[in-house]
Amino acid sequence: MISVAIDGPGGAGKSTAARAAAERTGLKYMDTGAIYRSLGRYLRRSGVDIDREEAVAAALPALDVEVFYNEEGQQIRINGEDMLPYIRTPEAGDAASRTSAYGCVRDKLLQLQRDTAERYSVIMDGRDIGTVVLPNADLKIYITADPQERGRRRFLELWERGRRDITLEGVTEEIRQRDERDRKRPIAPLRRAEDARLLDTTNRSPEEVTELICTWIREKEAEQ
Ligand code: DC
């Protein structure tokens, strides 16, 4: 069993590289941002005032969050509803960033993430994986890239998904605000774990990033 923790800000290329590296190395990939997005989106759609922690805390006990795997990879259901079709939007990202700052939300999702790492060899990506969720991970990587480049990547991703109501400036600014919120929150803020390897992807292709991560994973596996 091996566990790999990947953290970093939005648009740095974490999920693309983590998913590809997991496929190549046979590890399970857990996208923890997708879980926070699902929960944030579900809460907002249910009419909960997500800017009030008490309102979110009151709504949480009635929500059954399930994460499981099938041939298409990680699946997320809340109260039986498949959330994946609704979470790759800036609105879901915003709801995730706001609600994930609350201790009650983080507590609800912590064990779910740790259970997966206990059951499988995993690559998990998020903001606090190396610092909070899996502090004893075998390999920790902090992935980053220049803010302009991260904005450009997120813009292209959304454009390719058919969004035509966005601008590069708007997406870049949104990412900047979200990072600032994720970094400054008191509970489980985004930060590099002291023992995490730093990987700047600004001038690296997704293929290079994936290859580098696979090399590090194989090295760790060889040590075990
Ligand atoms: O990686 P992402 O863009 O899908 O994450 C969406 C938001 O979820 C992010 O702005 C902060 C939150 N998040 C978190 O607080 N902790 C994680 N481990 C993953 C995501």
PDB file of C-alpha atoms and ligand atoms in Angstrom:
ATOM      1  CA  MET A   1       0.000   0.000   0.000  1.00  0.00           C
ATOM      2  CA  ILE A   2       1.204   3.450  -0.884  1.00  0.00           C
ATOM      3  CA  SER A   3      -0.339   6.888  -0.453  1.00  0.00           C
ATOM      4  CA  VAL A   4       0.487   9.967  -2.481  1.00  0.00           C
ATOM      5  CA  ALA A   5      -0.667  13.428  -1.399  1.00  0.00           C
ATOM      6  CA  ILE A   6      -0.852  16.212  -3.968  1.00  0.00           C
ATOM      7  CA  ASP A   7      -1.766  19.733  -2.943  1.00  0.00           C
ATOM      8  CA  GLY A   8      -1.697  23.133  -4.569  1.00  0.00           C
ATOM      9  CA  PRO A   9      -3.783  26.053  -5.803  1.00  0.00           C
ATOM     10  CA  GLY A  10      -6.467  25.909  -8.512  1.00  0.00           C
ATOM     11  CA  GLY A  11      -5.423  25.546 -12.141  1.00  0.00           C
ATOM     12  CA  ALA A  12      -1.894  24.328 -11.310  1.00  0.00           C
ATOM     13  CA  GLY A  13      -2.549  21.019 -13.090  1.00  0.00           C
ATOM     14  CA  LYS A  14      -3.029  18.813 -10.023  1.00  0.00           C
ATOM     15  CA  SER A  15      -6.013  16.780 -11.135  1.00  0.00           C
ATOM     16  CA  THR A  16      -4.871  16.244 -14.720  1.00  0.00           C
ATOM     17  CA  ALA A  17      -1.494  14.948 -13.570  1.00  0.00           C
ATOM     18  CA  ALA A  18      -2.853  13.001 -10.601  1.00  0.00           C
ATOM     19  CA  ARG A  19      -5.505  11.251 -12.702  1.00  0.00           C
ATOM     20  CA  ALA A  20      -3.009  10.323 -15.439  1.00  0.00           C
ATOM     21  CA  ALA A  21      -0.366   9.184 -12.949  1.00  0.00           C
ATOM     22  CA  ALA A  22      -2.940   7.044 -11.126  1.00  0.00           C
ATOM     23  CA  GLU A  23      -3.949   5.367 -14.371  1.00  0.00           C
ATOM     24  CA  ARG A  24      -0.342   4.562 -15.232  1.00  0.00           C
ATOM     25  CA  THR A  25       0.695   3.322 -11.826  1.00  0.00           C
ATOM     26  CA  GLY A  26      -2.529   1.468 -11.007  1.00  0.00           C
ATOM     27  CA  LEU A  27      -3.294   3.583  -7.936  1.00  0.00           C
ATOM     28  CA  LYS A  28      -6.793   4.858  -7.164  1.00  0.00           C
ATOM     29  CA  TYR A  29      -7.302   8.534  -7.793  1.00  0.00           C
ATOM     30  CA  MET A  30      -9.268  10.548  -5.268  1.00  0.00           C
ATOM     31  CA  ASP A  31     -10.237  14.067  -6.320  1.00  0.00           C
ATOM     32  CA  THR A  32     -11.120  15.671  -2.979  1.00  0.00           C
ATOM     33  CA  GLY A  33     -11.978  19.010  -4.618  1.00  0.00           C
ATOM     34  CA  ALA A  34     -14.801  17.189  -6.414  1.00  0.00           C
ATOM     35  CA  ILE A  35     -16.250  16.168  -3.039  1.00  0.00           C
ATOM     36  CA  TYR A  36     -16.125  19.734  -1.688  1.00  0.00           C
ATOM     37  CA  ARG A  37     -17.629  20.964  -4.958  1.00  0.00           C
ATOM     38  CA  SER A  38     -20.442  18.430  -4.724  1.00  0.00           C
ATOM     39  CA  LEU A  39     -21.273  19.385  -1.171  1.00  0.00           C
ATOM     40  CA  GLY A  40     -21.028  23.150  -1.834  1.00  0.00           C
ATOM     41  CA  ARG A  41     -23.176  22.892  -4.911  1.00  0.00           C
ATOM     42  CA  TYR A  42     -25.769  20.703  -3.181  1.00  0.00           C
ATOM     43  CA  LEU A  43     -26.025  23.091  -0.223  1.00  0.00           C
ATOM     44  CA  ARG A  44     -26.404  26.176  -2.408  1.00  0.00           C
ATOM     45  CA  ARG A  45     -28.977  24.505  -4.628  1.00  0.00           C
ATOM     46  CA  SER A  46     -30.965  23.455  -1.566  1.00  0.00           C
ATOM     47  CA  GLY A  47     -31.327  27.137  -0.689  1.00  0.00           C
ATOM     48  CA  VAL A  48     -28.970  27.029   2.300  1.00  0.00           C
ATOM     49  CA  ASP A  49     -27.291  30.391   2.975  1.00  0.00           C
ATOM     50  CA  ILE A  50     -23.737  29.184   2.483  1.00  0.00           C
ATOM     51  CA  ASP A  51     -22.253  32.391   3.866  1.00  0.00           C
ATOM     52  CA  ARG A  52     -23.636  31.489   7.301  1.00  0.00           C
ATOM     53  CA  GLU A  53     -21.761  28.698   9.034  1.00  0.00           C
ATOM     54  CA  GLU A  54     -24.706  27.959  11.389  1.00  0.00           C
ATOM     55  CA  ALA A  55     -27.002  27.447   8.403  1.00  0.00           C
ATOM     56  CA  VAL A  56     -24.512  25.059   6.794  1.00  0.00           C
ATOM     57  CA  ALA A  57     -23.920  23.208  10.081  1.00  0.00           C
ATOM     58  CA  ALA A  58     -27.684  22.765  10.534  1.00  0.00           C
ATOM     59  CA  ALA A  59     -28.093  21.331   7.012  1.00  0.00           C
ATOM     60  CA  LEU A  60     -25.195  18.848   7.128  1.00  0.00           C
ATOM     61  CA  PRO A  61     -26.645  16.032   9.288  1.00  0.00           C
ATOM     62  CA  ALA A  62     -29.370  15.379   6.689  1.00  0.00           C
ATOM     63  CA  LEU A  63     -26.822  14.930   3.882  1.00  0.00           C
ATOM     64  CA  ASP A  64     -25.538  11.479   3.076  1.00  0.00           C
ATOM     65  CA  VAL A  65     -22.292  11.834   1.103  1.00  0.00           C
ATOM     66  CA  GLU A  66     -21.113   8.694  -0.673  1.00  0.00           C
ATOM     67  CA  VAL A  67     -17.846   8.291  -2.558  1.00  0.00           C
ATOM     68  CA  PHE A  68     -17.240   5.068  -4.444  1.00  0.00           C
ATOM     69  CA  TYR A  69     -15.478   3.736  -7.518  1.00  0.00           C
ATOM     70  CA  ASN A  70     -16.745   2.063 -10.677  1.00  0.00           C
ATOM     71  CA  GLU A  71     -15.206   1.500 -14.130  1.00  0.00           C
ATOM     72  CA  GLU A  72     -15.502   5.251 -14.811  1.00  0.00           C
ATOM     73  CA  GLY A  73     -13.544   6.120 -11.679  1.00  0.00           C
ATOM     74  CA  GLN A  74     -14.578   8.106  -8.632  1.00  0.00           C
ATOM     75  CA  GLN A  75     -18.300   8.682  -8.175  1.00  0.00           C
ATOM     76  CA  ILE A  76     -19.986  11.040  -5.725  1.00  0.00           C
ATOM     77  CA  ARG A  77     -23.572  10.882  -4.565  1.00  0.00           C
ATOM     78  CA  ILE A  78     -25.376  13.108  -2.126  1.00  0.00           C
ATOM     79  CA  ASN A  79     -28.653  11.710  -0.813  1.00  0.00           C
ATOM     80  CA  GLY A  80     -28.543   9.277  -3.705  1.00  0.00           C
ATOM     81  CA  GLU A  81     -28.055  11.898  -6.432  1.00  0.00           C
ATOM     82  CA  ASP A  82     -25.107  11.698  -8.834  1.00  0.00           C
ATOM     83  CA  MET A  83     -23.286  15.024  -8.423  1.00  0.00           C
ATOM     84  CA  LEU A  84     -20.614  14.720 -11.130  1.00  0.00           C
ATOM     85  CA  PRO A  85     -22.590  16.410 -13.935  1.00  0.00           C
ATOM     86  CA  TYR A  86     -22.904  19.613 -11.889  1.00  0.00           C
ATOM     87  CA  ILE A  87     -19.531  20.348 -10.357  1.00  0.00           C
ATOM     88  CA  ARG A  88     -17.176  21.518 -13.129  1.00  0.00           C
ATOM     89  CA  THR A  89     -18.401  25.096 -13.068  1.00  0.00           C
ATOM     90  CA  PRO A  90     -16.982  28.278 -11.522  1.00  0.00           C
ATOM     91  CA  GLU A  91     -20.179  28.482  -9.424  1.00  0.00           C
ATOM     92  CA  ALA A  92     -19.559  25.058  -7.862  1.00  0.00           C
ATOM     93  CA  GLY A  93     -15.902  26.018  -7.296  1.00  0.00           C
ATOM     94  CA  ASP A  94     -16.998  29.164  -5.513  1.00  0.00           C
ATOM     95  CA  ALA A  95     -19.532  27.293  -3.348  1.00  0.00           C
ATOM     96  CA  ALA A  96     -16.804  24.749  -2.523  1.00  0.00           C
ATOM     97  CA  SER A  97     -14.275  27.380  -1.560  1.00  0.00           C
ATOM     98  CA  ARG A  98     -16.796  29.156   0.727  1.00  0.00           C
ATOM     99  CA  THR A  99     -18.196  26.093   2.463  1.00  0.00           C
ATOM    100  CA  SER A 100     -14.864  24.254   2.762  1.00  0.00           C
ATOM    101  CA  ALA A 101     -13.637  26.978   5.120  1.00  0.00           C
ATOM    102  CA  TYR A 102     -16.075  25.727   7.800  1.00  0.00           C
ATOM    103  CA  GLY A 103     -14.880  23.220  10.375  1.00  0.00           C
ATOM    104  CA  CYS A 104     -18.211  21.361  10.263  1.00  0.00           C
ATOM    105  CA  VAL A 105     -17.804  20.713   6.522  1.00  0.00           C
ATOM    106  CA  ARG A 106     -14.187  19.591   6.840  1.00  0.00           C
ATOM    107  CA  ASP A 107     -15.053  17.289   9.768  1.00  0.00           C
ATOM    108  CA  LYS A 108     -17.839  15.688   7.771  1.00  0.00           C
ATOM    109  CA  LEU A 109     -15.524  14.839   4.864  1.00  0.00           C
ATOM    110  CA  LEU A 110     -12.301  13.947   6.690  1.00  0.00           C
ATOM    111  CA  GLN A 111     -13.026  10.341   7.593  1.00  0.00           C
ATOM    112  CA  LEU A 112     -14.416   9.606   4.147  1.00  0.00           C
ATOM    113  CA  GLN A 113     -11.070  10.605   2.631  1.00  0.00           C
ATOM    114  CA  ARG A 114      -8.998   8.673   5.177  1.00  0.00           C
ATOM    115  CA  ASP A 115     -11.139   5.540   4.723  1.00  0.00           C
ATOM    116  CA  THR A 116     -10.272   5.480   1.029  1.00  0.00           C
ATOM    117  CA  ALA A 117      -6.541   5.719   1.767  1.00  0.00           C
ATOM    118  CA  GLU A 118      -6.872   2.823   4.208  1.00  0.00           C
ATOM    119  CA  ARG A 119      -8.628   0.621   1.681  1.00  0.00           C
ATOM    120  CA  TYR A 120      -6.559   1.334  -1.431  1.00  0.00           C
ATOM    121  CA  SER A 121      -3.212   2.602  -2.627  1.00  0.00           C
ATOM    122  CA  VAL A 122      -4.162   6.153  -3.556  1.00  0.00           C
ATOM    123  CA  ILE A 123      -3.196   9.411  -5.141  1.00  0.00           C
ATOM    124  CA  MET A 124      -5.273  12.070  -3.460  1.00  0.00           C
ATOM    125  CA  ASP A 125      -5.322  15.681  -4.542  1.00  0.00           C
ATOM    126  CA  GLY A 126      -6.641  18.753  -2.757  1.00  0.00           C
ATOM    127  CA  ARG A 127      -5.479  21.567  -0.489  1.00  0.00           C
ATOM    128  CA  ASP A 128      -4.731  19.896   2.847  1.00  0.00           C
ATOM    129  CA  ILE A 129      -3.921  16.306   1.950  1.00  0.00           C
ATOM    130  CA  GLY A 130      -0.243  16.378   2.943  1.00  0.00           C
ATOM    131  CA  THR A 131      -0.863  18.591   5.979  1.00  0.00           C
ATOM    132  CA  VAL A 132      -4.121  17.245   7.497  1.00  0.00           C
ATOM    133  CA  VAL A 133      -5.764  14.317   5.712  1.00  0.00           C
ATOM    134  CA  LEU A 134      -2.700  12.097   5.185  1.00  0.00           C
ATOM    135  CA  PRO A 135       0.136  13.624   7.222  1.00  0.00           C
ATOM    136  CA  ASN A 136       2.011  10.310   6.947  1.00  0.00           C
ATOM    137  CA  ALA A 137       1.662   9.974   3.169  1.00  0.00           C
ATOM    138  CA  ASP A 138       4.572   8.122   1.535  1.00  0.00           C
ATOM    139  CA  LEU A 139       5.008  10.851  -1.053  1.00  0.00           C
ATOM    140  CA  LYS A 140       3.900  14.484  -0.848  1.00  0.00           C
ATOM    141  CA  ILE A 141       3.925  16.865  -3.766  1.00  0.00           C
ATOM    142  CA  TYR A 142       3.016  20.541  -3.832  1.00  0.00           C
ATOM    143  CA  ILE A 143       2.098  21.566  -7.371  1.00  0.00           C
ATOM    144  CA  THR A 144       2.027  25.188  -8.353  1.00  0.00           C
ATOM    145  CA  ALA A 145       2.232  27.487 -11.399  1.00  0.00           C
ATOM    146  CA  ASP A 146       2.220  31.233 -12.110  1.00  0.00           C
ATOM    147  CA  PRO A 147      -1.188  32.819 -11.458  1.00  0.00           C
ATOM    148  CA  GLN A 148      -1.514  34.027 -15.076  1.00  0.00           C
ATOM    149  CA  GLU A 149      -0.826  30.552 -16.396  1.00  0.00           C
ATOM    150  CA  ARG A 150      -3.301  28.997 -13.961  1.00  0.00           C
ATOM    151  CA  GLY A 151      -5.971  31.454 -15.103  1.00  0.00           C
ATOM    152  CA  ARG A 152      -5.232  30.634 -18.736  1.00  0.00           C
ATOM    153  CA  ARG A 153      -5.536  26.885 -18.126  1.00  0.00           C
ATOM    154  CA  ARG A 154      -8.782  27.167 -16.183  1.00  0.00           C
ATOM    155  CA  PHE A 155     -10.200  29.469 -18.880  1.00  0.00           C
ATOM    156  CA  LEU A 156      -9.324  26.985 -21.655  1.00  0.00           C
ATOM    157  CA  GLU A 157     -10.787  24.096 -19.659  1.00  0.00           C
ATOM    158  CA  LEU A 158     -14.103  25.920 -19.243  1.00  0.00           C
ATOM    159  CA  TRP A 159     -14.085  27.112 -22.853  1.00  0.00           C
ATOM    160  CA  GLU A 160     -13.616  23.542 -24.041  1.00  0.00           C
ATOM    161  CA  ARG A 161     -16.582  22.544 -21.907  1.00  0.00           C
ATOM    162  CA  GLY A 162     -18.683  24.981 -23.910  1.00  0.00           C
ATOM    163  CA  ARG A 163     -18.779  27.985 -21.586  1.00  0.00           C
ATOM    164  CA  ARG A 164     -19.012  31.166 -23.675  1.00  0.00           C
ATOM    165  CA  ASP A 165     -20.004  33.561 -20.897  1.00  0.00           C
ATOM    166  CA  ILE A 166     -16.503  33.794 -19.404  1.00  0.00           C
ATOM    167  CA  THR A 167     -13.426  35.949 -19.999  1.00  0.00           C
ATOM    168  CA  LEU A 168      -9.771  35.222 -19.324  1.00  0.00           C
ATOM    169  CA  GLU A 169      -9.576  38.193 -16.948  1.00  0.00           C
ATOM    170  CA  GLY A 170     -12.700  37.101 -15.088  1.00  0.00           C
ATOM    171  CA  VAL A 171     -11.519  33.521 -14.645  1.00  0.00           C
ATOM    172  CA  THR A 172      -8.025  34.634 -13.560  1.00  0.00           C
ATOM    173  CA  GLU A 173      -9.489  37.001 -10.976  1.00  0.00           C
ATOM    174  CA  GLU A 174     -11.866  34.333  -9.688  1.00  0.00           C
ATOM    175  CA  ILE A 175      -8.982  31.891  -9.242  1.00  0.00           C
ATOM    176  CA  ARG A 176      -6.972  34.549  -7.425  1.00  0.00           C
ATOM    177  CA  GLN A 177      -9.804  35.240  -4.986  1.00  0.00           C
ATOM    178  CA  ARG A 178     -10.418  31.558  -4.390  1.00  0.00           C
ATOM    179  CA  ASP A 179      -6.729  30.885  -3.684  1.00  0.00           C
ATOM    180  CA  GLU A 180      -6.595  33.767  -1.286  1.00  0.00           C
ATOM    181  CA  ARG A 181      -9.629  32.422   0.588  1.00  0.00           C
ATOM    182  CA  ASP A 182      -8.187  28.885   0.625  1.00  0.00           C
ATOM    183  CA  ARG A 183      -4.805  30.151   1.901  1.00  0.00           C
ATOM    184  CA  LYS A 184      -6.137  32.481   4.562  1.00  0.00           C
ATOM    185  CA  ARG A 185      -8.779  30.316   6.173  1.00  0.00           C
ATOM    186  CA  PRO A 186      -7.927  29.346   9.750  1.00  0.00           C
ATOM    187  CA  ILE A 187      -8.797  25.650   9.380  1.00  0.00           C
ATOM    188  CA  ALA A 188      -6.711  23.434   7.064  1.00  0.00           C
ATOM    189  CA  PRO A 189      -5.470  26.280   4.849  1.00  0.00           C
ATOM    190  CA  LEU A 190      -3.752  25.633   1.554  1.00  0.00           C
ATOM    191  CA  ARG A 191      -0.033  25.372   2.274  1.00  0.00           C
ATOM    192  CA  ARG A 192       2.933  23.268   1.354  1.00  0.00           C
ATOM    193  CA  ALA A 193       3.743  20.549   3.876  1.00  0.00           C
ATOM    194  CA  GLU A 194       7.361  20.845   5.022  1.00  0.00           C
ATOM    195  CA  ASP A 195       8.196  17.455   3.563  1.00  0.00           C
ATOM    196  CA  ALA A 196       6.411  18.012   0.233  1.00  0.00           C
ATOM    197  CA  ARG A 197       8.361  18.172  -3.025  1.00  0.00           C
ATOM    198  CA  LEU A 198       7.737  21.373  -4.907  1.00  0.00           C
ATOM    199  CA  LEU A 199       6.687  21.003  -8.535  1.00  0.00           C
ATOM    200  CA  ASP A 200       6.246  24.162 -10.607  1.00  0.00           C
ATOM    201  CA  THR A 201       4.299  23.310 -13.744  1.00  0.00           C
ATOM    202  CA  THR A 202       4.387  26.765 -15.407  1.00  0.00           C
ATOM    203  CA  ASN A 203       6.777  25.684 -18.146  1.00  0.00           C
ATOM    204  CA  ARG A 204       6.090  21.964 -18.131  1.00  0.00           C
ATOM    205  CA  SER A 205       3.679  20.022 -20.314  1.00  0.00           C
ATOM    206  CA  PRO A 206       1.024  17.829 -18.661  1.00  0.00           C
ATOM    207  CA  GLU A 207       2.937  14.822 -20.011  1.00  0.00           C
ATOM    208  CA  GLU A 208       6.185  15.921 -18.338  1.00  0.00           C
ATOM    209  CA  VAL A 209       4.411  16.556 -15.043  1.00  0.00           C
ATOM    210  CA  THR A 210       2.722  13.146 -15.144  1.00  0.00           C
ATOM    211  CA  GLU A 211       6.002  11.415 -15.989  1.00  0.00           C
ATOM    212  CA  LEU A 212       7.816  13.104 -13.131  1.00  0.00           C
ATOM    213  CA  ILE A 213       5.131  12.085 -10.638  1.00  0.00           C
ATOM    214  CA  CYS A 214       5.181   8.486 -11.943  1.00  0.00           C
ATOM    215  CA  THR A 215       8.971   8.391 -11.524  1.00  0.00           C
ATOM    216  CA  TRP A 216       8.683   9.563  -7.910  1.00  0.00           C
ATOM    217  CA  ILE A 217       5.939   7.008  -7.212  1.00  0.00           C
ATOM    218  CA  ARG A 218       8.020   4.162  -8.664  1.00  0.00           C
ATOM    219  CA  GLU A 219      10.988   5.249  -6.549  1.00  0.00           C
ATOM    220  CA  LYS A 220       8.810   5.144  -3.433  1.00  0.00           C
ATOM    221  CA  GLU A 221       7.383   1.763  -4.383  1.00  0.00           C
ATOM    222  CA  ALA A 222      10.897   0.410  -4.882  1.00  0.00           C
ATOM    223  CA  GLU A 223      11.816   1.562  -1.362  1.00  0.00           C
ATOM    224  CA  GLN A 224       8.944  -0.361   0.208  1.00  0.00           C
TER     225      GLN A 224
HETATM  226  O1   DC B   1      -9.458  21.568  -6.521  1.00  0.00           O
HETATM  227  P1   DC B   1     -10.829  22.212  -6.765  1.00  0.00           P
HETATM  228  O2   DC B   1     -10.768  23.477  -7.583  1.00  0.00           O
HETATM  229  O3   DC B   1     -11.805  21.237  -7.329  1.00  0.00           O
HETATM  230  O4   DC B   1     -11.365  22.619  -5.293  1.00  0.00           O
HETATM  231  C1   DC B   1     -12.517  23.405  -5.098  1.00  0.00           C
HETATM  232  C2   DC B   1     -12.493  24.054  -3.721  1.00  0.00           C
HETATM  233  O5   DC B   1     -12.647  23.044  -2.701  1.00  0.00           O
HETATM  234  C3   DC B   1     -11.215  24.796  -3.364  1.00  0.00           C
HETATM  235  O6   DC B   1     -11.303  26.166  -3.719  1.00  0.00           O
HETATM  236  C4   DC B   1     -11.074  24.607  -1.873  1.00  0.00           C
HETATM  237  C5   DC B   1     -11.846  23.358  -1.574  1.00  0.00           C
HETATM  238  N1   DC B   1     -10.986  22.214  -1.238  1.00  0.00           N
HETATM  239  C6   DC B   1     -10.529  22.120   0.055  1.00  0.00           C
HETATM  240  O7   DC B   1     -10.796  23.001   0.861  1.00  0.00           O
HETATM  241  N2   DC B   1      -9.786  21.053   0.436  1.00  0.00           N
HETATM  242  C7   DC B   1      -9.468  20.079  -0.430  1.00  0.00           C
HETATM  243  N3   DC B   1      -8.750  19.039  -0.012  1.00  0.00           N
HETATM  244  C8   DC B   1      -9.904  20.174  -1.779  1.00  0.00           C
HETATM  245  C9   DC B   1     -10.660  21.270  -2.155  1.00  0.00           C
END
